[in-house]
Amino acid sequence: MYDDLDKYEIWVLNQLNVQFPEIVDKADRWFQIHHEDRLLEGNHNTIDWLKEDHDFPIYMNERYVDDYPSAIAFPKDELLDEFGRYFSSQIAWMMAFAIHEGFQETHLFAVHMAVDEEYHLQKNGVEYYIGLARGKGIKVFIPPSCELLKTTFLYGFDDPTPLYLKIMLDI
Protein backbone atom coordinates (compact mmCIF):
# COMPACT_ATOMS: atom_id res chain seq x y z
CA MET A 1 0.00 0.00 0.00
CA TYR A 2 2.83 2.42 0.76
CA ASP A 3 5.21 1.37 -2.03
CA ASP A 4 5.13 4.54 -4.14
CA LEU A 5 4.93 7.15 -1.39
CA ASP A 6 8.51 8.31 -1.93
CA LYS A 7 7.39 10.52 -4.81
CA TYR A 8 5.00 12.45 -2.53
CA GLU A 9 5.37 14.70 0.47
CA ILE A 10 3.28 12.96 3.12
CA TRP A 11 1.34 15.09 5.60
CA VAL A 12 -0.18 13.24 8.54
CA LEU A 13 -2.31 14.44 11.43
CA ASN A 14 -3.67 13.71 14.85
CA GLN A 15 -3.20 10.21 16.25
CA LEU A 16 -2.61 8.34 12.99
CA ASN A 17 0.52 7.00 14.65
CA VAL A 18 -1.89 4.82 16.66
CA GLN A 19 -4.22 3.72 13.84
CA PHE A 20 -1.48 3.39 11.18
CA PRO A 21 1.89 3.07 12.92
CA GLU A 22 3.55 2.16 9.60
CA ILE A 23 2.86 5.69 8.29
CA VAL A 24 5.12 7.31 10.90
CA ASP A 25 8.30 6.43 8.98
CA LYS A 26 6.75 7.80 5.77
CA ALA A 27 5.69 11.19 7.22
CA ASP A 28 7.34 14.39 6.04
CA ARG A 29 5.20 16.67 8.21
CA TRP A 30 2.78 16.05 11.04
CA PHE A 31 -0.08 18.28 12.11
CA GLN A 32 -1.49 18.42 15.61
CA ILE A 33 -2.97 21.88 16.02
CA HIS A 34 -5.62 20.94 18.55
CA HIS A 35 -5.91 22.51 21.96
CA GLU A 36 -3.98 20.44 24.53
CA ASP A 37 -7.24 19.33 26.18
CA ARG A 38 -8.09 17.50 22.94
CA LEU A 39 -4.69 15.80 22.97
CA LEU A 40 -5.51 14.24 26.31
CA GLU A 41 -8.76 12.64 25.09
CA GLY A 42 -8.75 8.87 24.80
CA ASN A 43 -6.11 6.40 25.84
CA HIS A 44 -3.59 6.65 23.03
CA ASN A 45 -0.46 8.15 24.66
CA THR A 46 -0.46 11.19 22.39
CA ILE A 47 1.44 13.37 24.84
CA ASP A 48 4.16 10.75 25.32
CA TRP A 49 4.48 10.33 21.55
CA LEU A 50 4.72 14.09 21.03
CA LYS A 51 7.49 14.27 23.64
CA GLU A 52 9.66 11.96 21.53
CA ASP A 53 12.08 13.43 19.00
CA HIS A 54 10.86 12.79 15.44
CA ASP A 55 12.47 13.08 12.01
CA PHE A 56 9.72 15.45 10.83
CA PRO A 57 8.27 18.70 12.12
CA ILE A 58 5.03 18.56 14.07
CA TYR A 59 3.00 21.68 13.43
CA MET A 60 1.26 22.77 16.60
CA ASN A 61 -0.38 25.74 18.24
CA GLU A 62 2.46 28.16 19.04
CA ARG A 63 1.81 27.94 22.79
CA TYR A 64 2.96 24.28 22.80
CA VAL A 65 6.14 24.44 20.73
CA ASP A 66 8.46 24.62 23.72
CA ASP A 67 6.91 21.49 25.24
CA TYR A 68 7.69 19.06 22.41
CA PRO A 69 11.06 18.62 20.68
CA SER A 70 9.75 18.26 17.10
CA ALA A 71 7.04 20.92 17.40
CA ILE A 72 7.07 24.08 15.32
CA ALA A 73 4.48 26.82 15.31
CA PHE A 74 1.73 26.43 12.73
CA PRO A 75 1.67 29.62 10.59
CA LYS A 76 -1.84 30.59 11.63
CA ASP A 77 -1.41 34.34 11.25
CA GLU A 78 0.03 34.09 7.74
CA LEU A 79 -2.90 31.95 6.64
CA LEU A 80 -5.43 34.24 8.31
CA ASP A 81 -3.91 37.20 6.46
CA GLU A 82 -4.09 35.37 3.14
CA PHE A 83 -7.41 33.53 3.44
CA GLY A 84 -9.47 35.19 6.18
CA ARG A 85 -11.18 33.45 9.09
CA TYR A 86 -12.83 30.47 7.45
CA PHE A 87 -11.22 27.44 9.05
CA SER A 88 -13.60 24.81 10.34
CA SER A 89 -11.12 21.93 10.74
CA GLN A 90 -7.50 20.97 10.81
CA ILE A 91 -7.85 19.63 7.25
CA ALA A 92 -9.06 23.07 6.11
CA TRP A 93 -5.95 24.64 7.68
CA MET A 94 -3.77 22.03 5.97
CA MET A 95 -5.39 22.63 2.57
CA ALA A 96 -4.86 26.39 2.93
CA PHE A 97 -1.25 25.76 3.97
CA ALA A 98 -0.66 23.62 0.87
CA ILE A 99 -2.12 26.38 -1.32
CA HIS A 100 0.00 28.97 0.51
CA GLU A 101 3.16 26.93 -0.02
CA GLY A 102 2.49 26.58 -3.75
CA PHE A 103 1.76 22.89 -4.06
CA GLN A 104 0.32 22.12 -7.49
CA GLU A 105 -1.22 18.77 -6.60
CA THR A 106 -2.87 17.42 -3.47
CA HIS A 107 -4.22 13.95 -2.74
CA LEU A 108 -6.65 13.55 0.16
CA PHE A 109 -6.77 10.09 1.71
CA ALA A 110 -8.80 9.06 4.76
CA VAL A 111 -10.50 12.46 4.82
CA HIS A 112 -14.18 11.59 4.75
CA MET A 113 -15.84 14.25 6.88
CA ALA A 114 -18.87 11.97 7.04
CA VAL A 115 -19.74 11.59 10.72
CA ASP A 116 -20.96 13.73 13.58
CA GLU A 117 -19.17 17.05 14.02
CA GLU A 118 -16.96 16.44 10.98
CA TYR A 119 -19.99 16.35 8.68
CA HIS A 120 -21.97 19.11 10.33
CA LEU A 121 -19.24 21.54 11.36
CA GLN A 122 -16.05 20.78 9.45
CA LYS A 123 -16.83 19.42 5.98
CA ASN A 124 -17.86 22.77 4.50
CA GLY A 125 -14.47 24.34 5.19
CA VAL A 126 -12.58 21.44 3.63
CA GLU A 127 -14.77 21.59 0.54
CA TYR A 128 -14.25 25.36 0.34
CA TYR A 129 -10.45 24.94 0.24
CA ILE A 130 -10.71 22.13 -2.30
CA GLY A 131 -12.72 24.49 -4.51
CA LEU A 132 -10.29 27.34 -3.90
CA ALA A 133 -7.35 25.09 -4.80
CA ARG A 134 -9.04 23.86 -7.97
CA GLY A 135 -9.94 27.44 -8.86
CA LYS A 136 -6.22 28.26 -8.68
CA GLY A 137 -5.44 25.37 -11.03
CA ILE A 138 -4.22 23.01 -8.31
CA LYS A 139 -5.08 19.38 -8.93
CA VAL A 140 -6.92 17.87 -5.96
CA PHE A 141 -7.43 14.11 -5.98
CA ILE A 142 -10.28 12.74 -3.88
CA PRO A 143 -10.78 8.95 -3.82
CA PRO A 144 -14.18 7.81 -5.16
CA SER A 145 -15.05 6.27 -1.78
CA CYS A 146 -14.60 9.62 -0.03
CA GLU A 147 -17.67 11.62 1.05
CA LEU A 148 -16.21 14.97 0.05
CA LEU A 149 -17.83 16.82 -2.87
CA LYS A 150 -20.70 14.37 -3.15
CA THR A 151 -24.38 15.17 -3.44
CA THR A 152 -27.45 12.97 -3.24
CA PHE A 153 -28.77 14.27 -6.56
CA LEU A 154 -27.76 16.69 -9.29
CA TYR A 155 -29.90 19.73 -8.55
CA GLY A 156 -32.10 20.75 -11.46
CA PHE A 157 -31.35 17.62 -13.46
CA ASP A 158 -31.96 14.63 -11.19
CA ASP A 159 -34.97 13.88 -9.08
CA PRO A 160 -34.26 13.77 -5.37
CA THR A 161 -34.12 10.23 -4.12
CA PRO A 162 -37.01 8.98 -1.99
CA LEU A 163 -34.63 8.65 0.95
CA TYR A 164 -33.52 12.26 0.58
CA LEU A 165 -37.11 13.47 0.45
CA LYS A 166 -38.00 11.43 3.54
CA ILE A 167 -35.03 12.81 5.45
CA MET A 168 -35.95 16.37 4.50
CA LEU A 169 -39.55 15.82 5.62
CA ASP A 170 -38.36 14.34 8.90
CA ILE A 171 -36.11 17.32 9.53
PDB file of C-alpha atoms in Angstrom:
ATOM      1  CA  MET A   1       0.000   0.000   0.000  1.00  0.00           C
ATOM      2  CA  TYR A   2       2.829   2.423   0.763  1.00  0.00           C
ATOM      3  CA  ASP A   3       5.210   1.371  -2.031  1.00  0.00           C
ATOM      4  CA  ASP A   4       5.128   4.539  -4.144  1.00  0.00           C
ATOM      5  CA  LEU A   5       4.935   7.146  -1.387  1.00  0.00           C
ATOM      6  CA  ASP A   6       8.510   8.309  -1.934  1.00  0.00           C
ATOM      7  CA  LYS A   7       7.388  10.521  -4.814  1.00  0.00           C
ATOM      8  CA  TYR A   8       5.003  12.452  -2.535  1.00  0.00           C
ATOM      9  CA  GLU A   9       5.370  14.697   0.468  1.00  0.00           C
ATOM     10  CA  ILE A  10       3.277  12.959   3.123  1.00  0.00           C
ATOM     11  CA  TRP A  11       1.337  15.086   5.598  1.00  0.00           C
ATOM     12  CA  VAL A  12      -0.178  13.242   8.536  1.00  0.00           C
ATOM     13  CA  LEU A  13      -2.310  14.437  11.427  1.00  0.00           C
ATOM     14  CA  ASN A  14      -3.673  13.706  14.854  1.00  0.00           C
ATOM     15  CA  GLN A  15      -3.196  10.213  16.251  1.00  0.00           C
ATOM     16  CA  LEU A  16      -2.608   8.343  12.991  1.00  0.00           C
ATOM     17  CA  ASN A  17       0.520   6.998  14.652  1.00  0.00           C
ATOM     18  CA  VAL A  18      -1.894   4.820  16.663  1.00  0.00           C
ATOM     19  CA  GLN A  19      -4.218   3.719  13.841  1.00  0.00           C
ATOM     20  CA  PHE A  20      -1.477   3.390  11.184  1.00  0.00           C
ATOM     21  CA  PRO A  21       1.894   3.074  12.917  1.00  0.00           C
ATOM     22  CA  GLU A  22       3.547   2.162   9.604  1.00  0.00           C
ATOM     23  CA  ILE A  23       2.863   5.688   8.295  1.00  0.00           C
ATOM     24  CA  VAL A  24       5.124   7.307  10.899  1.00  0.00           C
ATOM     25  CA  ASP A  25       8.303   6.432   8.975  1.00  0.00           C
ATOM     26  CA  LYS A  26       6.750   7.804   5.773  1.00  0.00           C
ATOM     27  CA  ALA A  27       5.686  11.189   7.218  1.00  0.00           C
ATOM     28  CA  ASP A  28       7.340  14.385   6.037  1.00  0.00           C
ATOM     29  CA  ARG A  29       5.197  16.667   8.205  1.00  0.00           C
ATOM     30  CA  TRP A  30       2.782  16.046  11.037  1.00  0.00           C
ATOM     31  CA  PHE A  31      -0.084  18.279  12.111  1.00  0.00           C
ATOM     32  CA  GLN A  32      -1.492  18.424  15.608  1.00  0.00           C
ATOM     33  CA  ILE A  33      -2.974  21.879  16.022  1.00  0.00           C
ATOM     34  CA  HIS A  34      -5.615  20.943  18.554  1.00  0.00           C
ATOM     35  CA  HIS A  35      -5.908  22.505  21.957  1.00  0.00           C
ATOM     36  CA  GLU A  36      -3.980  20.444  24.532  1.00  0.00           C
ATOM     37  CA  ASP A  37      -7.241  19.326  26.184  1.00  0.00           C
ATOM     38  CA  ARG A  38      -8.086  17.500  22.944  1.00  0.00           C
ATOM     39  CA  LEU A  39      -4.690  15.795  22.966  1.00  0.00           C
ATOM     40  CA  LEU A  40      -5.505  14.238  26.306  1.00  0.00           C
ATOM     41  CA  GLU A  41      -8.764  12.638  25.086  1.00  0.00           C
ATOM     42  CA  GLY A  42      -8.747   8.873  24.805  1.00  0.00           C
ATOM     43  CA  ASN A  43      -6.107   6.405  25.844  1.00  0.00           C
ATOM     44  CA  HIS A  44      -3.586   6.649  23.027  1.00  0.00           C
ATOM     45  CA  ASN A  45      -0.463   8.152  24.665  1.00  0.00           C
ATOM     46  CA  THR A  46      -0.463  11.189  22.389  1.00  0.00           C
ATOM     47  CA  ILE A  47       1.439  13.373  24.838  1.00  0.00           C
ATOM     48  CA  ASP A  48       4.162  10.746  25.322  1.00  0.00           C
ATOM     49  CA  TRP A  49       4.477  10.326  21.554  1.00  0.00           C
ATOM     50  CA  LEU A  50       4.721  14.088  21.034  1.00  0.00           C
ATOM     51  CA  LYS A  51       7.491  14.268  23.638  1.00  0.00           C
ATOM     52  CA  GLU A  52       9.657  11.956  21.525  1.00  0.00           C
ATOM     53  CA  ASP A  53      12.079  13.426  19.001  1.00  0.00           C
ATOM     54  CA  HIS A  54      10.859  12.786  15.436  1.00  0.00           C
ATOM     55  CA  ASP A  55      12.467  13.081  12.008  1.00  0.00           C
ATOM     56  CA  PHE A  56       9.725  15.452  10.829  1.00  0.00           C
ATOM     57  CA  PRO A  57       8.266  18.695  12.116  1.00  0.00           C
ATOM     58  CA  ILE A  58       5.031  18.557  14.066  1.00  0.00           C
ATOM     59  CA  TYR A  59       2.995  21.683  13.427  1.00  0.00           C
ATOM     60  CA  MET A  60       1.258  22.774  16.602  1.00  0.00           C
ATOM     61  CA  ASN A  61      -0.377  25.744  18.244  1.00  0.00           C
ATOM     62  CA  GLU A  62       2.455  28.156  19.041  1.00  0.00           C
ATOM     63  CA  ARG A  63       1.810  27.943  22.785  1.00  0.00           C
ATOM     64  CA  TYR A  64       2.963  24.279  22.803  1.00  0.00           C
ATOM     65  CA  VAL A  65       6.143  24.440  20.725  1.00  0.00           C
ATOM     66  CA  ASP A  66       8.463  24.620  23.723  1.00  0.00           C
ATOM     67  CA  ASP A  67       6.914  21.492  25.236  1.00  0.00           C
ATOM     68  CA  TYR A  68       7.686  19.059  22.415  1.00  0.00           C
ATOM     69  CA  PRO A  69      11.063  18.616  20.677  1.00  0.00           C
ATOM     70  CA  SER A  70       9.752  18.261  17.103  1.00  0.00           C
ATOM     71  CA  ALA A  71       7.045  20.923  17.397  1.00  0.00           C
ATOM     72  CA  ILE A  72       7.072  24.079  15.320  1.00  0.00           C
ATOM     73  CA  ALA A  73       4.478  26.823  15.307  1.00  0.00           C
ATOM     74  CA  PHE A  74       1.728  26.426  12.734  1.00  0.00           C
ATOM     75  CA  PRO A  75       1.668  29.616  10.591  1.00  0.00           C
ATOM     76  CA  LYS A  76      -1.845  30.588  11.627  1.00  0.00           C
ATOM     77  CA  ASP A  77      -1.411  34.344  11.250  1.00  0.00           C
ATOM     78  CA  GLU A  78       0.027  34.090   7.738  1.00  0.00           C
ATOM     79  CA  LEU A  79      -2.904  31.947   6.644  1.00  0.00           C
ATOM     80  CA  LEU A  80      -5.430  34.237   8.314  1.00  0.00           C
ATOM     81  CA  ASP A  81      -3.908  37.202   6.464  1.00  0.00           C
ATOM     82  CA  GLU A  82      -4.087  35.368   3.143  1.00  0.00           C
ATOM     83  CA  PHE A  83      -7.410  33.531   3.442  1.00  0.00           C
ATOM     84  CA  GLY A  84      -9.473  35.193   6.179  1.00  0.00           C
ATOM     85  CA  ARG A  85     -11.178  33.453   9.090  1.00  0.00           C
ATOM     86  CA  TYR A  86     -12.833  30.465   7.455  1.00  0.00           C
ATOM     87  CA  PHE A  87     -11.218  27.436   9.050  1.00  0.00           C
ATOM     88  CA  SER A  88     -13.601  24.805  10.337  1.00  0.00           C
ATOM     89  CA  SER A  89     -11.123  21.933  10.736  1.00  0.00           C
ATOM     90  CA  GLN A  90      -7.495  20.966  10.808  1.00  0.00           C
ATOM     91  CA  ILE A  91      -7.848  19.626   7.246  1.00  0.00           C
ATOM     92  CA  ALA A  92      -9.058  23.071   6.109  1.00  0.00           C
ATOM     93  CA  TRP A  93      -5.953  24.636   7.680  1.00  0.00           C
ATOM     94  CA  MET A  94      -3.769  22.031   5.971  1.00  0.00           C
ATOM     95  CA  MET A  95      -5.386  22.628   2.570  1.00  0.00           C
ATOM     96  CA  ALA A  96      -4.861  26.386   2.927  1.00  0.00           C
ATOM     97  CA  PHE A  97      -1.252  25.762   3.969  1.00  0.00           C
ATOM     98  CA  ALA A  98      -0.658  23.616   0.874  1.00  0.00           C
ATOM     99  CA  ILE A  99      -2.120  26.382  -1.321  1.00  0.00           C
ATOM    100  CA  HIS A 100       0.004  28.967   0.514  1.00  0.00           C
ATOM    101  CA  GLU A 101       3.162  26.926  -0.023  1.00  0.00           C
ATOM    102  CA  GLY A 102       2.493  26.582  -3.747  1.00  0.00           C
ATOM    103  CA  PHE A 103       1.761  22.887  -4.057  1.00  0.00           C
ATOM    104  CA  GLN A 104       0.316  22.123  -7.491  1.00  0.00           C
ATOM    105  CA  GLU A 105      -1.217  18.765  -6.603  1.00  0.00           C
ATOM    106  CA  THR A 106      -2.871  17.423  -3.465  1.00  0.00           C
ATOM    107  CA  HIS A 107      -4.224  13.950  -2.735  1.00  0.00           C
ATOM    108  CA  LEU A 108      -6.646  13.546   0.164  1.00  0.00           C
ATOM    109  CA  PHE A 109      -6.770  10.090   1.711  1.00  0.00           C
ATOM    110  CA  ALA A 110      -8.799   9.057   4.758  1.00  0.00           C
ATOM    111  CA  VAL A 111     -10.498  12.462   4.824  1.00  0.00           C
ATOM    112  CA  HIS A 112     -14.183  11.590   4.751  1.00  0.00           C
ATOM    113  CA  MET A 113     -15.843  14.254   6.877  1.00  0.00           C
ATOM    114  CA  ALA A 114     -18.871  11.969   7.044  1.00  0.00           C
ATOM    115  CA  VAL A 115     -19.743  11.588  10.715  1.00  0.00           C
ATOM    116  CA  ASP A 116     -20.960  13.731  13.584  1.00  0.00           C
ATOM    117  CA  GLU A 117     -19.168  17.055  14.023  1.00  0.00           C
ATOM    118  CA  GLU A 118     -16.962  16.439  10.978  1.00  0.00           C
ATOM    119  CA  TYR A 119     -19.987  16.349   8.675  1.00  0.00           C
ATOM    120  CA  HIS A 120     -21.969  19.113  10.328  1.00  0.00           C
ATOM    121  CA  LEU A 121     -19.238  21.539  11.364  1.00  0.00           C
ATOM    122  CA  GLN A 122     -16.050  20.783   9.447  1.00  0.00           C
ATOM    123  CA  LYS A 123     -16.829  19.420   5.981  1.00  0.00           C
ATOM    124  CA  ASN A 124     -17.859  22.773   4.499  1.00  0.00           C
ATOM    125  CA  GLY A 125     -14.465  24.339   5.186  1.00  0.00           C
ATOM    126  CA  VAL A 126     -12.576  21.442   3.630  1.00  0.00           C
ATOM    127  CA  GLU A 127     -14.775  21.585   0.536  1.00  0.00           C
ATOM    128  CA  TYR A 128     -14.247  25.356   0.336  1.00  0.00           C
ATOM    129  CA  TYR A 129     -10.453  24.940   0.245  1.00  0.00           C
ATOM    130  CA  ILE A 130     -10.713  22.126  -2.297  1.00  0.00           C
ATOM    131  CA  GLY A 131     -12.722  24.493  -4.514  1.00  0.00           C
ATOM    132  CA  LEU A 132     -10.290  27.336  -3.899  1.00  0.00           C
ATOM    133  CA  ALA A 133      -7.346  25.091  -4.795  1.00  0.00           C
ATOM    134  CA  ARG A 134      -9.037  23.861  -7.965  1.00  0.00           C
ATOM    135  CA  GLY A 135      -9.935  27.438  -8.864  1.00  0.00           C
ATOM    136  CA  LYS A 136      -6.221  28.262  -8.685  1.00  0.00           C
ATOM    137  CA  GLY A 137      -5.436  25.372 -11.032  1.00  0.00           C
ATOM    138  CA  ILE A 138      -4.220  23.009  -8.308  1.00  0.00           C
ATOM    139  CA  LYS A 139      -5.076  19.381  -8.932  1.00  0.00           C
ATOM    140  CA  VAL A 140      -6.921  17.873  -5.965  1.00  0.00           C
ATOM    141  CA  PHE A 141      -7.428  14.107  -5.982  1.00  0.00           C
ATOM    142  CA  ILE A 142     -10.282  12.745  -3.884  1.00  0.00           C
ATOM    143  CA  PRO A 143     -10.780   8.954  -3.823  1.00  0.00           C
ATOM    144  CA  PRO A 144     -14.182   7.811  -5.159  1.00  0.00           C
ATOM    145  CA  SER A 145     -15.049   6.266  -1.777  1.00  0.00           C
ATOM    146  CA  CYS A 146     -14.598   9.622  -0.028  1.00  0.00           C
ATOM    147  CA  GLU A 147     -17.670  11.616   1.049  1.00  0.00           C
ATOM    148  CA  LEU A 148     -16.215  14.970   0.046  1.00  0.00           C
ATOM    149  CA  LEU A 149     -17.833  16.817  -2.868  1.00  0.00           C
ATOM    150  CA  LYS A 150     -20.697  14.368  -3.148  1.00  0.00           C
ATOM    151  CA  THR A 151     -24.377  15.168  -3.443  1.00  0.00           C
ATOM    152  CA  THR A 152     -27.453  12.968  -3.242  1.00  0.00           C
ATOM    153  CA  PHE A 153     -28.766  14.267  -6.564  1.00  0.00           C
ATOM    154  CA  LEU A 154     -27.762  16.695  -9.294  1.00  0.00           C
ATOM    155  CA  TYR A 155     -29.902  19.731  -8.548  1.00  0.00           C
ATOM    156  CA  GLY A 156     -32.100  20.752 -11.457  1.00  0.00           C
ATOM    157  CA  PHE A 157     -31.352  17.622 -13.462  1.00  0.00           C
ATOM    158  CA  ASP A 158     -31.965  14.632 -11.187  1.00  0.00           C
ATOM    159  CA  ASP A 159     -34.971  13.875  -9.084  1.00  0.00           C
ATOM    160  CA  PRO A 160     -34.259  13.774  -5.371  1.00  0.00           C
ATOM    161  CA  THR A 161     -34.118  10.225  -4.116  1.00  0.00           C
ATOM    162  CA  PRO A 162     -37.008   8.975  -1.990  1.00  0.00           C
ATOM    163  CA  LEU A 163     -34.629   8.645   0.950  1.00  0.00           C
ATOM    164  CA  TYR A 164     -33.519  12.260   0.582  1.00  0.00           C
ATOM    165  CA  LEU A 165     -37.111  13.472   0.445  1.00  0.00           C
ATOM    166  CA  LYS A 166     -38.000  11.433   3.540  1.00  0.00           C
ATOM    167  CA  ILE A 167     -35.027  12.814   5.452  1.00  0.00           C
ATOM    168  CA  MET A 168     -35.954  16.369   4.497  1.00  0.00           C
ATOM    169  CA  LEU A 169     -39.550  15.818   5.616  1.00  0.00           C
ATOM    170  CA  ASP A 170     -38.355  14.336   8.899  1.00  0.00           C
ATOM    171  CA  ILE A 171     -36.109  17.323   9.529  1.00  0.00           C
TER     172      ILE A 171
END
